[in-house]
Short mmCIF file of C-alpha atoms in Angstrom, two decimals:
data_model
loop_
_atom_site.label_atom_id
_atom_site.label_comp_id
_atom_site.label_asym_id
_atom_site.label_seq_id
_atom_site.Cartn_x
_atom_site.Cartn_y
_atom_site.Cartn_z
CA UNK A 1 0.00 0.00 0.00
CA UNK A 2 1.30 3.58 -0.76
CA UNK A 3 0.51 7.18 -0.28
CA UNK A 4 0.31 10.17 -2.59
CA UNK A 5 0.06 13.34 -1.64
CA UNK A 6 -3.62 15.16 -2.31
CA UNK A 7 -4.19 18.41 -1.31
CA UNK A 8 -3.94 21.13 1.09
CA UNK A 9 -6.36 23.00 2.67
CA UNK A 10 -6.49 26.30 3.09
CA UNK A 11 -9.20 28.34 4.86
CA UNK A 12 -10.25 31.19 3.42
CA UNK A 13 -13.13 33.95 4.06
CA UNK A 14 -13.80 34.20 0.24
CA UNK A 15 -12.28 31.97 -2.18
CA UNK A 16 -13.18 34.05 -4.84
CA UNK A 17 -10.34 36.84 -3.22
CA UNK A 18 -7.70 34.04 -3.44
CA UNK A 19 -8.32 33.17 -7.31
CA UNK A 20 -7.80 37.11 -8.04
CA UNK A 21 -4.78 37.35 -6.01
CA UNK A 22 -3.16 34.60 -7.04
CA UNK A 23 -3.69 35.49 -10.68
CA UNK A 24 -1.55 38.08 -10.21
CA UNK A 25 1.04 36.16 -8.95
CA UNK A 26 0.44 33.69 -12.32
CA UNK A 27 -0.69 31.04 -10.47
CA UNK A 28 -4.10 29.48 -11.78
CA UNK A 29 -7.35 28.81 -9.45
CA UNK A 30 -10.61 27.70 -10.34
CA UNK A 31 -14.29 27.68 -8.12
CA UNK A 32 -14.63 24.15 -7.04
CA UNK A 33 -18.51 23.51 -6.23
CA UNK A 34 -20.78 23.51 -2.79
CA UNK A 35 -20.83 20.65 -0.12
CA UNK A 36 -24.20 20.69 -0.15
CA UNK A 37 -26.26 20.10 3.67
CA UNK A 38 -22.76 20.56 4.91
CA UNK A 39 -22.23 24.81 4.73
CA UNK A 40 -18.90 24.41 3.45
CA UNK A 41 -17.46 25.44 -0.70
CA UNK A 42 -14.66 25.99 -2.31
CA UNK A 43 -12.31 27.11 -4.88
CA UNK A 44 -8.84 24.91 -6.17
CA UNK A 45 -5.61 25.10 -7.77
CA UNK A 46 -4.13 21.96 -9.27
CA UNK A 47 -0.39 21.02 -9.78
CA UNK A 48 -1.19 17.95 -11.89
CA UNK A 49 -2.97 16.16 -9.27
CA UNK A 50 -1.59 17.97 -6.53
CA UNK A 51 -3.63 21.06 -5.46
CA UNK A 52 -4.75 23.56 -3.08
CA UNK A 53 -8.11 23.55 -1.50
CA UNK A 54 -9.26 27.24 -0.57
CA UNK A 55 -12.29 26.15 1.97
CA UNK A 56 -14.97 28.86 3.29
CA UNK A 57 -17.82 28.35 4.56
CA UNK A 58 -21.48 29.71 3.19
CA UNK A 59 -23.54 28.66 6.41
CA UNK A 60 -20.92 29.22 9.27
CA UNK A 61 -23.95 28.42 11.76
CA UNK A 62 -24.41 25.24 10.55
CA UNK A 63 -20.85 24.35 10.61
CA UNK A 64 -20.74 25.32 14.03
CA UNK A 65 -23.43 23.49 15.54
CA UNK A 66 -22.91 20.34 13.62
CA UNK A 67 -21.38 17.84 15.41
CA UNK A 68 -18.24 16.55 13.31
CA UNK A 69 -16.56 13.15 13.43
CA UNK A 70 -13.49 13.55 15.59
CA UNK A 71 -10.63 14.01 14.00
CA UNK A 72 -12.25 15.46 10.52
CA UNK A 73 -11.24 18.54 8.85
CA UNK A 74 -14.89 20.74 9.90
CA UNK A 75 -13.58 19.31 13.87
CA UNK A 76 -10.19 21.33 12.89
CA UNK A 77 -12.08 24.39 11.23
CA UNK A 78 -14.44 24.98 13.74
CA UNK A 79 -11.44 24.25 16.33
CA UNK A 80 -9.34 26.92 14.78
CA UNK A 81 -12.41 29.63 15.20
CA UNK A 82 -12.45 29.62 11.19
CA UNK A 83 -8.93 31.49 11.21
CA UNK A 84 -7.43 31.81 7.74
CA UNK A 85 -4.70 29.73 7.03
CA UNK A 86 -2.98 26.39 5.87
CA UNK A 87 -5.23 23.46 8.22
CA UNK A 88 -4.77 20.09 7.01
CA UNK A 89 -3.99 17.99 4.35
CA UNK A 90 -4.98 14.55 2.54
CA UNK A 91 -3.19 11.65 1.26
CA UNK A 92 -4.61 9.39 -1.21
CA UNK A 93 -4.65 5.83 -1.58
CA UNK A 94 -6.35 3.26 -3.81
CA UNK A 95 -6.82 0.74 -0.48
CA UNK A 96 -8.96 2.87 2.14
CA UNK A 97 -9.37 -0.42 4.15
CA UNK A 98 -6.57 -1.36 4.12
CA UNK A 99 -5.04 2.13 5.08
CA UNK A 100 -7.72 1.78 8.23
CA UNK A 101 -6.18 -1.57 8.85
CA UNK A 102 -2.87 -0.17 8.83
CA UNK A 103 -3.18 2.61 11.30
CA UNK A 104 -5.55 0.48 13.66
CA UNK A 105 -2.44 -1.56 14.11
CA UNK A 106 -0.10 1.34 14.82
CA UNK A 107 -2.58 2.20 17.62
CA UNK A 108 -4.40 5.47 15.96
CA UNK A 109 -7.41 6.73 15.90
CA UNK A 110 -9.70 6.32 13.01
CA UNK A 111 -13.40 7.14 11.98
CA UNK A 112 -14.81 5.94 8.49
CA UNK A 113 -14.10 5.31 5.24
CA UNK A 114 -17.10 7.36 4.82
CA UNK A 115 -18.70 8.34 1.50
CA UNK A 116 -18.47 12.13 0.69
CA UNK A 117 -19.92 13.89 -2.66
CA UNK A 118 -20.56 17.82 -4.17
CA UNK A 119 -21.45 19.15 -7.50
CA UNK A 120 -19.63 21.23 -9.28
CA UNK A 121 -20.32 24.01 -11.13
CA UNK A 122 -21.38 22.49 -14.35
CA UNK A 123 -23.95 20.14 -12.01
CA UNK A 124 -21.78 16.88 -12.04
CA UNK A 125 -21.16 14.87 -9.32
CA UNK A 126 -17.57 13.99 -7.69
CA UNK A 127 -17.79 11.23 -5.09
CA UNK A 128 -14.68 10.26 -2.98
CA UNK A 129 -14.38 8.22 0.44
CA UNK A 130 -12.51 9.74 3.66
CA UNK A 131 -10.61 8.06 6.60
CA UNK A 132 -10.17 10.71 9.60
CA UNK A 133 -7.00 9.67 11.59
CA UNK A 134 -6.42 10.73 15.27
CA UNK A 135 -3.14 10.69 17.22
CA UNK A 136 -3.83 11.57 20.92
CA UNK A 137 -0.38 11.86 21.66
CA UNK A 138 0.70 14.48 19.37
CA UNK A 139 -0.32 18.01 18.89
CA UNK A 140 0.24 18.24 15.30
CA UNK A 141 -2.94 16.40 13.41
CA UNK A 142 -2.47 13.88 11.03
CA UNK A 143 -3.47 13.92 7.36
CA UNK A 144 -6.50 12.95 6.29
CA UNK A 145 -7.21 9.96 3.75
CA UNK A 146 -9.07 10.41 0.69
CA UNK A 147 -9.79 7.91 -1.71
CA UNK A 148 -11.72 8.91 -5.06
CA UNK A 149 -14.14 7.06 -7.28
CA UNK A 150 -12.11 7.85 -10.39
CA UNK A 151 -8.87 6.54 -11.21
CA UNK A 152 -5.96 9.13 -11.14
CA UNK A 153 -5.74 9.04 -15.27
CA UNK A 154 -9.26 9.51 -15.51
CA UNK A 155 -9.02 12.24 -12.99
CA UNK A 156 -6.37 14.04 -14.51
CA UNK A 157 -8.18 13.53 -18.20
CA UNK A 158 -11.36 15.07 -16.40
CA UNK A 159 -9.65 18.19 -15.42
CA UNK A 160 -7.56 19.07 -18.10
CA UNK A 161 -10.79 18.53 -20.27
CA UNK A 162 -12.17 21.23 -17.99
CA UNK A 163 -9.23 23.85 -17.68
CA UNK A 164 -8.75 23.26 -14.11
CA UNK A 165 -5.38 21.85 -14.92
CA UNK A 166 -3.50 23.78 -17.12
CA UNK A 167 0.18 25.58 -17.13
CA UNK A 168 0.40 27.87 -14.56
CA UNK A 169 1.84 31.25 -15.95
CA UNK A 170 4.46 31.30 -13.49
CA UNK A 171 5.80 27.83 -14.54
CA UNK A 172 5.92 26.38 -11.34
CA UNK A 173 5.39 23.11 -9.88
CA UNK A 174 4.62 21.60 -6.76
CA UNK A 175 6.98 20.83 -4.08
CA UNK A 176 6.56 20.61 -0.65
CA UNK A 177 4.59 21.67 2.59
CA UNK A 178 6.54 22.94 5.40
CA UNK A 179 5.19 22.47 8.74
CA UNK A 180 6.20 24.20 12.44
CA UNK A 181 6.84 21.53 15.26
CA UNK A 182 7.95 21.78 18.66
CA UNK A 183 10.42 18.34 18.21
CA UNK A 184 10.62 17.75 14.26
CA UNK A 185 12.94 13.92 15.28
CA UNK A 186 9.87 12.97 17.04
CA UNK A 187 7.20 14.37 14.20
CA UNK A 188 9.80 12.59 11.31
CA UNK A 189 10.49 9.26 12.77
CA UNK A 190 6.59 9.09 14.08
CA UNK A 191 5.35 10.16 11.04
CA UNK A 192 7.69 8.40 8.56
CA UNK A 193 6.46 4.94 10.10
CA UNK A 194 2.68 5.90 10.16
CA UNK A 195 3.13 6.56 6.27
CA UNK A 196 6.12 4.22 5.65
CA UNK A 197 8.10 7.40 4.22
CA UNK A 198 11.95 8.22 3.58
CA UNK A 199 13.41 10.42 5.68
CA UNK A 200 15.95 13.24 4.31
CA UNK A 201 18.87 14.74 6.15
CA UNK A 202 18.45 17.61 8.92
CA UNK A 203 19.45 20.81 7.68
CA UNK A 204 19.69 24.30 9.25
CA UNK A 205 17.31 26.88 7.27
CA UNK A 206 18.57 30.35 8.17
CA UNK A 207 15.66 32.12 6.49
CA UNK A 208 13.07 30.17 8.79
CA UNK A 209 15.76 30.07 12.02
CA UNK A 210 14.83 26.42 11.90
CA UNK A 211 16.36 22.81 12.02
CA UNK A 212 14.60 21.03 8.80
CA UNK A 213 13.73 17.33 7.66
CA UNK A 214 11.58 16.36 5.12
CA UNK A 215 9.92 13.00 4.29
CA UNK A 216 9.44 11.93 0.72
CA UNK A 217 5.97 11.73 -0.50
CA UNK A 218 5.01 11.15 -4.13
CA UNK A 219 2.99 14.22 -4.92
CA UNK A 220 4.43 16.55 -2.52
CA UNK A 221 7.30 16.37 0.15
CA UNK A 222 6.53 17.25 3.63
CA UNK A 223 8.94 19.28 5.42
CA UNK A 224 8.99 19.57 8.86
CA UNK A 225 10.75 22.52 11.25
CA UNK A 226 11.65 23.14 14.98
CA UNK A 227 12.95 26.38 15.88
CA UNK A 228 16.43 27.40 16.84
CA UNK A 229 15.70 31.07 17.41
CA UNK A 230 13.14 33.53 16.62
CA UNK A 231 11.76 33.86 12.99
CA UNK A 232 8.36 32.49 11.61
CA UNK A 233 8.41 29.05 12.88
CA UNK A 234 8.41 30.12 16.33
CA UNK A 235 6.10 32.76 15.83
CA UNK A 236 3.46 29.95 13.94
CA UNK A 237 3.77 28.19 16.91
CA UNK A 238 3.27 30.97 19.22
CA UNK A 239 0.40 31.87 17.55
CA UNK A 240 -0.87 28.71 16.55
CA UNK A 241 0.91 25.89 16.81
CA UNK A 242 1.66 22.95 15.15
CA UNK A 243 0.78 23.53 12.16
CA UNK A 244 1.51 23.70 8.16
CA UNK A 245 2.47 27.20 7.02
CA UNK A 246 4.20 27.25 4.26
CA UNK A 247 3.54 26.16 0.72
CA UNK A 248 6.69 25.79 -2.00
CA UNK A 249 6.73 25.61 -5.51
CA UNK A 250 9.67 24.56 -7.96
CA UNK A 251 10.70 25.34 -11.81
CA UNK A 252 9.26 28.63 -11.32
CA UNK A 253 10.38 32.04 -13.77
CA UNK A 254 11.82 33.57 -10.86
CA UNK A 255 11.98 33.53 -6.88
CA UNK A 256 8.76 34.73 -4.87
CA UNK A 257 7.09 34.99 -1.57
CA UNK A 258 4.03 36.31 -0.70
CA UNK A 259 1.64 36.23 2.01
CA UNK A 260 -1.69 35.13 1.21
CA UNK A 261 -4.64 35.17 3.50
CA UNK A 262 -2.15 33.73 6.55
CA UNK A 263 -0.29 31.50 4.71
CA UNK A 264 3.14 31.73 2.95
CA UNK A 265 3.83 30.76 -0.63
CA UNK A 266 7.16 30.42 -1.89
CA UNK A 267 8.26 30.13 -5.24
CA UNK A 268 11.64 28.51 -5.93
CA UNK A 269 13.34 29.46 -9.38
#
């Protein structure tokens, strides 16, 4: 069994603000669709099949008083007090059971599979499965697991069909998610067997005052950082705390970063 990375979520107040600002930073977004009886939509920007889920809400009430699986993504929304930012993210797999088998054995948390659909704008119907994943021991929350109806190649076919993926103007790709962690040896070696992941070297990333590691994931790294001294790791964690952050992109026409409704992008030449 393997796992590929799937998206990241984002929470936004209006999606519609991040596809106009990151237009101007050449970066392509679409509107997704409405999770309908659930007061949740979206918009998305796809890297291939990797992309960028910009979640808002259109019934904030009714996301509030719901009461969510433990462990899901609306649990983490509501959790954060619908803060904009990077949340969580989802893995994919094409064995759902058996990724619930898995992590039942490595003592975790789960709820589901459970069936999940929304239309999208042109009225057709996606339909996926998720697997929430709980680690009681650890502040920083696990990833998700989604697992679609489609295969990826019909996926892909789907979207290009539809302009959702397409060349970004700024000719980037995507790389990697860094994350803030109190003890990134514990988050790597905990994570890397919960996964089955490679682990990189530690490094020392001035920029971030932060000791680095990053486990390879097909789809997009993860990169995770502990802080050695003040900078914007320590602050995320100040201010929120384990958490992603950061975003990064590769092959792009030139080196960028820019804020975007509290969360970083960077943009690697």
């Amino acid at each position: 069994m393997g796992f590929i990375f799937d998206h990241l979520v984002h929470f936004v107040e209006d999606p519609k603000v991040a596809i106009e600002e990151l237009k101007v930073q050449g970066i392509h977004a679409v509107e997704g669709g409405i999770h309908e009886n659930r007061g949740t939509y979206n918009a998305l920007s796809y890297f291939d099949l990797s992309y960028i889920e910009f979640l808002s809400t259109y019934d904030r009430i009714l996301v509030e008083q719901t009461e969510h699986l433990k462990y899901s993504l609306p649990e983490t929304v509501v959790q954060d007090q619908f803060v904009e930012g990077f949340s969580r993210f989802a893995v994919r797999t094409t064995d759902i059971e058996g990724a619930a088998n898995r992590f039942r054995e490595k003592g975790l948390n789960i709820n589901g599979p459970i069936p999940y659909s929304r239309k999208r704008p042109d009225g057709s119907l996606i339909e996926w499965q998720l697997l929430f994943v709980g680690d009681e021991s650890d502040e920083l929350q696990l990833p998700f697991i989604i697992q679609w109806n489609e295969s990826d190649e019909e996926r892909r076919n789907e979207q290009i069909e539809k302009n959702v993926i397409v060349p970004h103007p700024a000719g980037i790709s995507f790389s990697h998610v860094t994350f803030a962690v109190e003890d990134g040896n514990h988050t790597v070696e905990k994570w890397s067997d919960f996964l089955d992941l490679k682990a990189g070297e530690v490094y020392i990333d001035k920029k971030l005052q932060a000791r680095c590691q990053r486990l390879e994931l097909p789809g997009g790294n993860l990169e995770f950082c502990s802080p050695i001294g003040e900078g914007v790791v320590s602050e995320v964690l100040e201010k929120r705390g384990e958490k992603p952050f950061q975003v990064n992109f590769s092959d792009g026409i030139r080196d960028a970063k820019f804020n975007l409704l509290g969360g970083i992008y960077n943009i690697i030449k």
